[in-house]
PDB file of C-alpha atoms and ligand atoms in Angstrom:
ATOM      1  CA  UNK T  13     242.527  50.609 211.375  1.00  0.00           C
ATOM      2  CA  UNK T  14     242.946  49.398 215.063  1.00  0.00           C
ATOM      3  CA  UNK T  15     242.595  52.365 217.817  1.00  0.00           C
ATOM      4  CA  UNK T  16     244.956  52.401 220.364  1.00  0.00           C
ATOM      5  CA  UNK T  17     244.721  54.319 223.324  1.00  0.00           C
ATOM      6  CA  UNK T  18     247.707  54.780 225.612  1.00  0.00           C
ATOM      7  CA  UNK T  19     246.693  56.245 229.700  1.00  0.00           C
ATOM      8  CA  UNK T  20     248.802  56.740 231.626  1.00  0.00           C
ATOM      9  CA  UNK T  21     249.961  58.488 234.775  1.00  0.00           C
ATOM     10  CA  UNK T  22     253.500  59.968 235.627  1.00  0.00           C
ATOM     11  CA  UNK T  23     254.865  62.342 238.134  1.00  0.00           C
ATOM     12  CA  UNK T  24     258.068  62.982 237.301  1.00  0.00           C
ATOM     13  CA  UNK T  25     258.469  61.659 233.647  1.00  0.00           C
ATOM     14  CA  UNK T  26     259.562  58.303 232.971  1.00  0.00           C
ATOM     15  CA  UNK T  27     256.101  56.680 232.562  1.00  0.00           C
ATOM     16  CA  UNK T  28     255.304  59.578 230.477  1.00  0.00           C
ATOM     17  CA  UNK T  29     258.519  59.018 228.281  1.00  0.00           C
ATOM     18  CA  UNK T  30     257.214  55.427 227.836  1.00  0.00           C
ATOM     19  CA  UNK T  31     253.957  56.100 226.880  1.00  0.00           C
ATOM     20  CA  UNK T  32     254.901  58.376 224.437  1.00  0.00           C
ATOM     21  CA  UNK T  33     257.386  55.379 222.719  1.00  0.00           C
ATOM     22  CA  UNK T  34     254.004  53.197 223.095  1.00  0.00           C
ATOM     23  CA  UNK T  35     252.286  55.615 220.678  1.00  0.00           C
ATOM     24  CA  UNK T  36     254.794  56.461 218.340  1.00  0.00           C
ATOM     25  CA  UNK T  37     255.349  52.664 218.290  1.00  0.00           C
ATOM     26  CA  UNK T  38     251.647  51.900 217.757  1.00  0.00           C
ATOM     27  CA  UNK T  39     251.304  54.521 214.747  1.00  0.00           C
ATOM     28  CA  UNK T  40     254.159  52.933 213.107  1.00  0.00           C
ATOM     29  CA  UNK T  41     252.430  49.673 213.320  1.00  0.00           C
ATOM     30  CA  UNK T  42     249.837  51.080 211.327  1.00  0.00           C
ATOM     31  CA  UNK T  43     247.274  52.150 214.305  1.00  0.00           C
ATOM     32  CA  UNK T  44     245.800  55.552 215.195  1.00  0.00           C
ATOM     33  CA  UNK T  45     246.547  56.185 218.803  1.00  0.00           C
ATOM     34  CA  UNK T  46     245.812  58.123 221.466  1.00  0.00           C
ATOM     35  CA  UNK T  47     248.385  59.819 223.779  1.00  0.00           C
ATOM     36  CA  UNK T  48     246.624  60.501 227.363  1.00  0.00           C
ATOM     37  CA  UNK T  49     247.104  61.380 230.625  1.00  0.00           C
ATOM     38  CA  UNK T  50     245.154  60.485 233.594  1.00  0.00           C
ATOM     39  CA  UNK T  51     243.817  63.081 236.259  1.00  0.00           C
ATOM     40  CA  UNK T  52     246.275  64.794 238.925  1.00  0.00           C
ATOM     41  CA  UNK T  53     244.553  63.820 242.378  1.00  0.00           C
ATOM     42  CA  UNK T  54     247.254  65.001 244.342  1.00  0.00           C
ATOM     43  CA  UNK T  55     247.232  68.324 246.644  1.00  0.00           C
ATOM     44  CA  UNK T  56     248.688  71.277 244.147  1.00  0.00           C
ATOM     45  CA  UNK T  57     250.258  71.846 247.459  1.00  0.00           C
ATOM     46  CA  UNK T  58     252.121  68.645 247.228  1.00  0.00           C
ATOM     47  CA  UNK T  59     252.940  68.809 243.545  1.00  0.00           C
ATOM     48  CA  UNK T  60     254.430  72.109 244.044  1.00  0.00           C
ATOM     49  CA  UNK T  61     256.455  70.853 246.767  1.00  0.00           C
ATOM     50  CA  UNK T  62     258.268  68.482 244.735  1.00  0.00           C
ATOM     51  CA  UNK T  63     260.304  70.643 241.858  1.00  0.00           C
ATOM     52  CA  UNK T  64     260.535  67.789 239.217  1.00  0.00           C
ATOM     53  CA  UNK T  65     257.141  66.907 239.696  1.00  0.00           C
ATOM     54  CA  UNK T  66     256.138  70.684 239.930  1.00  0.00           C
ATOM     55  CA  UNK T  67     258.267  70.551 236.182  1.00  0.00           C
ATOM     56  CA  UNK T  68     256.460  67.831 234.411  1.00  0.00           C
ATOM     57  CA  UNK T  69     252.645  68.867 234.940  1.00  0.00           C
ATOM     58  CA  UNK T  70     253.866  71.761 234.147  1.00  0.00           C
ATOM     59  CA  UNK T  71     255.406  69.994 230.875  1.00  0.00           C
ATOM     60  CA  UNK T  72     252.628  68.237 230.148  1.00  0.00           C
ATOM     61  CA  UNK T  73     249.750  70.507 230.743  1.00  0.00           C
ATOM     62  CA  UNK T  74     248.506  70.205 227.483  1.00  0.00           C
ATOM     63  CA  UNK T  75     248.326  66.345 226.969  1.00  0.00           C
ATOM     64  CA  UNK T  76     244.522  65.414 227.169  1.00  0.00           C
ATOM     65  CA  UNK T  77     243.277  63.417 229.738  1.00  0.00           C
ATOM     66  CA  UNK T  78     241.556  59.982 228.953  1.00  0.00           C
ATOM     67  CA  UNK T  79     237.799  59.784 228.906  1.00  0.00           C
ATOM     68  CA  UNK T  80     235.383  56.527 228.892  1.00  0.00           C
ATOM     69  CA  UNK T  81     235.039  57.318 224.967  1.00  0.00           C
ATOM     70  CA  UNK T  82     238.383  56.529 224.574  1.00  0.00           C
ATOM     71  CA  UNK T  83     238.082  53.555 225.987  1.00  0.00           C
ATOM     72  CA  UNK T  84     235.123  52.330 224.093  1.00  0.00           C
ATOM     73  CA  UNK T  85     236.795  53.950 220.815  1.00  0.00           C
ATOM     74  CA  UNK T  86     240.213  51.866 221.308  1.00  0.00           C
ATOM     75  CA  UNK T  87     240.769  48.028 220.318  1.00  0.00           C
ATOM     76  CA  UNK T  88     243.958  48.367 222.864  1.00  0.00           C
ATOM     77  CA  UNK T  89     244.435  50.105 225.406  1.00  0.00           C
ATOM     78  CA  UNK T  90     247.978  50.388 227.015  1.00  0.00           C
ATOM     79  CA  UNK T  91     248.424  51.332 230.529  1.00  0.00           C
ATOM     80  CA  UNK T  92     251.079  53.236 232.081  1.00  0.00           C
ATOM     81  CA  UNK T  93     251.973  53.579 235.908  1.00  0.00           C
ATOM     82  CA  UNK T  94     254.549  54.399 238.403  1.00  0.00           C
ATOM     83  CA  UNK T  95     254.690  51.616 241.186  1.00  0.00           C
ATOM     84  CA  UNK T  96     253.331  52.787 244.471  1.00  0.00           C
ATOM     85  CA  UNK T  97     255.089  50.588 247.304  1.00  0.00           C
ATOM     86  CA  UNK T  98     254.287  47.787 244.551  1.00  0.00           C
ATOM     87  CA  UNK T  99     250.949  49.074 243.225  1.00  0.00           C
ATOM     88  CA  UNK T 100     249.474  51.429 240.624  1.00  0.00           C
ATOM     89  CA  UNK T 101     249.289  54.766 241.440  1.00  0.00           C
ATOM     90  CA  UNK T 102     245.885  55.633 242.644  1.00  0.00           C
ATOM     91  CA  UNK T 103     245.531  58.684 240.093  1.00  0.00           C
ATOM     92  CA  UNK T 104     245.438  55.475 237.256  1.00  0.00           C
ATOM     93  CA  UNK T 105     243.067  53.408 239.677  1.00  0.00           C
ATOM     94  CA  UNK T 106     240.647  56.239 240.005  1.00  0.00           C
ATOM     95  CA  UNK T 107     240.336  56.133 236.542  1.00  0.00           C
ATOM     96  CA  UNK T 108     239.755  52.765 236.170  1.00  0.00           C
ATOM     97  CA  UNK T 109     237.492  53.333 238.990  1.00  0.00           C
ATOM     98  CA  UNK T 110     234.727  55.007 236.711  1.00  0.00           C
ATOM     99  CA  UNK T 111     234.628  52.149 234.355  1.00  0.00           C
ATOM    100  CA  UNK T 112     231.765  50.798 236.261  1.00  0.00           C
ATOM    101  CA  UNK T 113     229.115  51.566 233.926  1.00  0.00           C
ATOM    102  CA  UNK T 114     231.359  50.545 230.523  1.00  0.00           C
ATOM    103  CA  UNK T 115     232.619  47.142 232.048  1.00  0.00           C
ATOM    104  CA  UNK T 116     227.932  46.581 233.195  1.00  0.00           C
ATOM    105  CA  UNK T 117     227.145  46.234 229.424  1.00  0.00           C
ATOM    106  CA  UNK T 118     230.193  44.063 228.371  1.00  0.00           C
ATOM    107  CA  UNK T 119     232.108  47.164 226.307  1.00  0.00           C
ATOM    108  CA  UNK T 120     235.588  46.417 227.398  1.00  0.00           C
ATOM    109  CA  UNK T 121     234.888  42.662 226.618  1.00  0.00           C
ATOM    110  CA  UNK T 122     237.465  41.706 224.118  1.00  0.00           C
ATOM    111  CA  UNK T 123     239.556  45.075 223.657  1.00  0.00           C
ATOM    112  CA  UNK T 124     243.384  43.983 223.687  1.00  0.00           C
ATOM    113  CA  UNK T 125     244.913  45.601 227.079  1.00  0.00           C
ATOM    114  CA  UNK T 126     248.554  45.473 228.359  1.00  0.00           C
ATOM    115  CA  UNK T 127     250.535  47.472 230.662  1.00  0.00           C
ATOM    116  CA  UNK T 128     253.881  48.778 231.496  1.00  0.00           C
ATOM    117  CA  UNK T 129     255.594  50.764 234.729  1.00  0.00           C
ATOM    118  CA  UNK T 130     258.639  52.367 236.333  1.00  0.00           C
ATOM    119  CA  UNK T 131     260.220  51.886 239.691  1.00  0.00           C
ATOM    120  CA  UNK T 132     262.887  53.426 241.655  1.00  0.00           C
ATOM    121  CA  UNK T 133     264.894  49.971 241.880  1.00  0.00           C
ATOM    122  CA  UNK T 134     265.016  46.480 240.081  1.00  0.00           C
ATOM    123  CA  UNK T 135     263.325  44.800 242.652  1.00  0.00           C
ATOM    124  CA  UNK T 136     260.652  47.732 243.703  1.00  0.00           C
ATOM    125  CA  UNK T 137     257.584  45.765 242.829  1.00  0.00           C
ATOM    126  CA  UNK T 138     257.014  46.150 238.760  1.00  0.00           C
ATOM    127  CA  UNK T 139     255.317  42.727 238.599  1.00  0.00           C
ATOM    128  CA  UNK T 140     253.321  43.514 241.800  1.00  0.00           C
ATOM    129  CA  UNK T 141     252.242  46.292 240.299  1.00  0.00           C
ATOM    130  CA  UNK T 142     251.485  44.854 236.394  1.00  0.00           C
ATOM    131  CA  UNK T 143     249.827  41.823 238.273  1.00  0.00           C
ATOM    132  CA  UNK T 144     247.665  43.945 240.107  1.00  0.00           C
ATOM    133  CA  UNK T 145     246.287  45.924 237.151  1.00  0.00           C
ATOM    134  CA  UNK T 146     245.885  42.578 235.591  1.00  0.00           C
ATOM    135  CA  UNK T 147     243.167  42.029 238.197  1.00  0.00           C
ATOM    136  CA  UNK T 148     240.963  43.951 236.676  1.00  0.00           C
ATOM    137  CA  UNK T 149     241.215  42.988 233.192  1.00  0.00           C
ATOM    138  CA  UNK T 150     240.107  39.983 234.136  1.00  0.00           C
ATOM    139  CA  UNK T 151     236.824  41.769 235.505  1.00  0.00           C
ATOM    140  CA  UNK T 152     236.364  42.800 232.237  1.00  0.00           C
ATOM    141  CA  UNK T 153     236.497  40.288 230.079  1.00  0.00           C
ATOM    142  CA  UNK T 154     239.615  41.896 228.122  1.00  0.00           C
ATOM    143  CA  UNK T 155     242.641  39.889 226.432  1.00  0.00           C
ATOM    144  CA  UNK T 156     245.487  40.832 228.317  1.00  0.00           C
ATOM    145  CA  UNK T 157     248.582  40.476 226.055  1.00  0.00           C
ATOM    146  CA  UNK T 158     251.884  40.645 228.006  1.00  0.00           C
ATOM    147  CA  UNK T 159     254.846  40.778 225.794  1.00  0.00           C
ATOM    148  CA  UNK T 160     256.356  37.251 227.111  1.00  0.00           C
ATOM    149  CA  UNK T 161     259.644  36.658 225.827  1.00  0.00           C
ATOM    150  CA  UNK T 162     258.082  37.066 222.160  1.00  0.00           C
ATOM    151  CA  UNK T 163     261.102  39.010 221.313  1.00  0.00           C
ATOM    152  CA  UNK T 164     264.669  39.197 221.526  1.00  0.00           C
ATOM    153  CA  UNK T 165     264.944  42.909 222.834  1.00  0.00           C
ATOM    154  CA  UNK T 166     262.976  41.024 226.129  1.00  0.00           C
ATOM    155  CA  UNK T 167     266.664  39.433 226.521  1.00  0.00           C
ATOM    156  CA  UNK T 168     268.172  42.652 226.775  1.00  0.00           C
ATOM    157  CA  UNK T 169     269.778  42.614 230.574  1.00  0.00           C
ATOM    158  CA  UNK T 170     267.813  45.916 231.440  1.00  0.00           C
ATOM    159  CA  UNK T 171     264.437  44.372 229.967  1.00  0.00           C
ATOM    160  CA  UNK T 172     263.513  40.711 230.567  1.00  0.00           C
ATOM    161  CA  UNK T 173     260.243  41.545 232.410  1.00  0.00           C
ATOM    162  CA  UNK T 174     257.801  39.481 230.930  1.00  0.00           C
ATOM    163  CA  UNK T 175     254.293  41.211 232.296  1.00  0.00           C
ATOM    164  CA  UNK T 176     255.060  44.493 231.030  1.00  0.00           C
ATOM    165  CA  UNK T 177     258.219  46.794 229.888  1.00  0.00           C
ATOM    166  CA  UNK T 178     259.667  48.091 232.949  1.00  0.00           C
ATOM    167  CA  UNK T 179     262.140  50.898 233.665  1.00  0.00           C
ATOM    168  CA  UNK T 180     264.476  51.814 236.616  1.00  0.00           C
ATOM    169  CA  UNK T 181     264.507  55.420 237.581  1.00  0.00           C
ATOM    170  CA  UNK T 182     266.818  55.229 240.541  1.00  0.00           C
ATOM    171  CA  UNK T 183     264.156  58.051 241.585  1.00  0.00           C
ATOM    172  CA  UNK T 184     265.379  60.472 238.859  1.00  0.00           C
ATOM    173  CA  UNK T 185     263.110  62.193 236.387  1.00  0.00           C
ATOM    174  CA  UNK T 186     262.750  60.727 232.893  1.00  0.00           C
ATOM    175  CA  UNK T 187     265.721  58.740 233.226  1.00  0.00           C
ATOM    176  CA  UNK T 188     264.235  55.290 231.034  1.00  0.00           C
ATOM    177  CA  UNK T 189     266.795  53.269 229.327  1.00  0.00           C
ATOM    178  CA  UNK T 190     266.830  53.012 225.721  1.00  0.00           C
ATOM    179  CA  UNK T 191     266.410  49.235 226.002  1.00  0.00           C
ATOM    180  CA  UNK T 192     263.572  49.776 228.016  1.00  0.00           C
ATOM    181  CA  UNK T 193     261.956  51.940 225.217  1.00  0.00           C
ATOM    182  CA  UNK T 194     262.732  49.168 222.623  1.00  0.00           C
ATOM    183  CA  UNK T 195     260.741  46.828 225.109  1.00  0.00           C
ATOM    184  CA  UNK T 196     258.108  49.264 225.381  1.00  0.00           C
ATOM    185  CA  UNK T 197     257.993  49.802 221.424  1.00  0.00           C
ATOM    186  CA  UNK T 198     257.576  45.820 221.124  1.00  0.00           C
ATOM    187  CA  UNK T 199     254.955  45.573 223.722  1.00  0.00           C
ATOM    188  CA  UNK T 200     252.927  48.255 222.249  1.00  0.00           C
ATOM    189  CA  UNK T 201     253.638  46.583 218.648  1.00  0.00           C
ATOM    190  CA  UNK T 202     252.371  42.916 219.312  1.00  0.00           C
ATOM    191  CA  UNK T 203     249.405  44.340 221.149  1.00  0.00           C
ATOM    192  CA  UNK T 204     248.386  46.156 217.574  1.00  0.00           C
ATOM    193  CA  UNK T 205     249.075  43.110 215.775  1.00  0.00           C
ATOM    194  CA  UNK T 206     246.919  40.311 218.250  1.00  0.00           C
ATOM    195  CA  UNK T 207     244.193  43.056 217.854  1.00  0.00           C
ATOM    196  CA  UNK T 208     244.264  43.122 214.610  1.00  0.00           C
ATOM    197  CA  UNK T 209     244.348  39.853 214.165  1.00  0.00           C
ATOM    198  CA  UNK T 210     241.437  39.207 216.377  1.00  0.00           C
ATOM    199  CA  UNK T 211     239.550  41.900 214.626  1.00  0.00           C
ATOM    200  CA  UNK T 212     240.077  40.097 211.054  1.00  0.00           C
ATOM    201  CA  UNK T 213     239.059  36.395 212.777  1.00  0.00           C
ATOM    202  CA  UNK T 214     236.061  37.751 214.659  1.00  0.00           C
ATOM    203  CA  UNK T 215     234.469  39.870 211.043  1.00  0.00           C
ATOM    204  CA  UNK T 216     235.573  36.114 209.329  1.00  0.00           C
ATOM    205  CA  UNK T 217     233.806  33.754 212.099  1.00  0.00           C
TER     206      UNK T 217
HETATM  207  C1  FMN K 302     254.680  57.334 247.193  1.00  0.00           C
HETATM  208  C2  FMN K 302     255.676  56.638 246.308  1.00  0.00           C
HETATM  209  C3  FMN K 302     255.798  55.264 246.377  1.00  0.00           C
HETATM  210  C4  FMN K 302     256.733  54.607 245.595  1.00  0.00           C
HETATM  211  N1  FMN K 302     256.843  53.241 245.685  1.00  0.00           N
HETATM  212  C5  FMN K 302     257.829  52.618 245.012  1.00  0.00           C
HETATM  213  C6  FMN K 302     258.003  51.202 245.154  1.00  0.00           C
HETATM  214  O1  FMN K 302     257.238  50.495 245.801  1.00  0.00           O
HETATM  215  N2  FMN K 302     259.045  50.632 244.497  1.00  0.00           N
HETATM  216  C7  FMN K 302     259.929  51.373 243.744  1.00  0.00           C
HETATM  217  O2  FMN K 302     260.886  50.805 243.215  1.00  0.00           O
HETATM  218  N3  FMN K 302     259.734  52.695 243.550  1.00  0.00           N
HETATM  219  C8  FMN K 302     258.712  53.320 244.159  1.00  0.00           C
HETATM  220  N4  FMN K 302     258.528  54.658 243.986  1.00  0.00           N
HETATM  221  C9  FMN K 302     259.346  55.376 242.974  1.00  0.00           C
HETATM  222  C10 FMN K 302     258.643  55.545 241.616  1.00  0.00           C
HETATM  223  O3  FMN K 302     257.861  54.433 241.268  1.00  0.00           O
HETATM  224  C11 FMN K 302     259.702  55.751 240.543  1.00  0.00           C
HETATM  225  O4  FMN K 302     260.475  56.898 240.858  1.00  0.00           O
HETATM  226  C12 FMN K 302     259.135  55.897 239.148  1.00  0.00           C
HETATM  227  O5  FMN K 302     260.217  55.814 238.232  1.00  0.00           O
HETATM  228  C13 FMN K 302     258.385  57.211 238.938  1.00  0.00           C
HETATM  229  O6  FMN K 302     257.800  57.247 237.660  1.00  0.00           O
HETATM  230  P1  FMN K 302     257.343  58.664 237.020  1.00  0.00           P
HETATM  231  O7  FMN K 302     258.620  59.440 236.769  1.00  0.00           O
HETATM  232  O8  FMN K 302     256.646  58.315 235.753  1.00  0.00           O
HETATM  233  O9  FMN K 302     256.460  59.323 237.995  1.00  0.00           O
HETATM  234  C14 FMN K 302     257.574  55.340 244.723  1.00  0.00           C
HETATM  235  C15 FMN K 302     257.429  56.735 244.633  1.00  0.00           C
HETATM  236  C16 FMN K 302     256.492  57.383 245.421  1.00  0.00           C
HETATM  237  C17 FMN K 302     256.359  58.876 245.318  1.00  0.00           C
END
């Protein structure tokens, strides 16, 4: 069995809506995953200021939120982020923030990690912001596995981002694409499968 866990933050939806595809798309492909959030840093003042992003914390209250036992527990871990003027969102970087301790005895050496996000508009920074997560993978010794153009729903018009599934929101609240889901479904997919297949080779070697 190969654990996925999929963390993710979202404000108003779409990453959310993607993560959740990740999951179901993970199970499917035989893994037990993990569907969780990351930790609201914002002001409440500020969240309640905003209606749809009031609406979706409110939505999502009950989705747990990721702990550093998930992350030793998964063989992937799939991360999902809004771009912030062409970066992660800082509520995902906190998070990876407390890894300190894991990544100081080698434990996220080797798990399979990839990532996905959501803009406002095509050109809004998604690989700016996939790149930059990338950064620390690297740090830790993980196997990043982008999902290339390993499949022909990366063709798809909408898609075609080869560092990560990517969605356009035009700003709006869960508004992802249904190609963008397929893209998201595949990425999530191959990950399972190079981890499993790394996880076979290694118990062989
Ligand atoms: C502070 C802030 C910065 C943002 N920066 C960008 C950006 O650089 N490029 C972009 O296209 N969209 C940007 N957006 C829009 C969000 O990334 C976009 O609406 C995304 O789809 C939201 O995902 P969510 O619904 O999961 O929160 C920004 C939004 C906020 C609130």
């Amino acid at each position: 069995m190969t654990n996925v866990a999929v963390i993710y933050y979202s404000s108003t939806g779409n990453v959310h809506t993607m993560a959740k595809a990740a999951a179901e798309s993970a199970e499917k492909a035989g893994a037990e995953a993990r569907l969780l959030k990351v930790a609201e840093l914002a002001p409440a003042s500020v969240v309640a200021g905003n209606q749809a992003w009031a609406d979706h914390a409110a939505a999502t209250a009950d989705v747990a939120e990721a702990t550093l036992d998930d992350l030793e527990w998964a063989d992937v871990i799939l991360f999902g982020t809004p771009t912030r003027y062409g970066l992660p969102a800082a509520q995902l970087k906190q998070f990876i923030d407390t890894t300190g301790g894991l990544w100081f005895q080698g434990k996220l050496v080797n798990k399979v990690v990839s990532s996905f996000t959501s803009t406002s508009t095509a050109h809004g920074g998604q690989e700016s912001t996939l790149l930059a997560l990338n950064n620390t993978f690297y740090h830790w010794g993980s196997i990043i596995v982008a999902p290339g153009f390993a499949d022909a729903v990366q063709f798809d018009p909408a898609n075609g981002n080869p560092y990560g599934a990517s969605s356009i929101s035009g700003n709006n609240p869960d508004n992802v694409a249904e190609a963008n889901l397929a893209a998201v479904e595949f990425q999530a997919r191959r990950a399972v499968e190079i981890a499993a297949a790394l996880k076979r080779g290694f118990q062989a070697a």
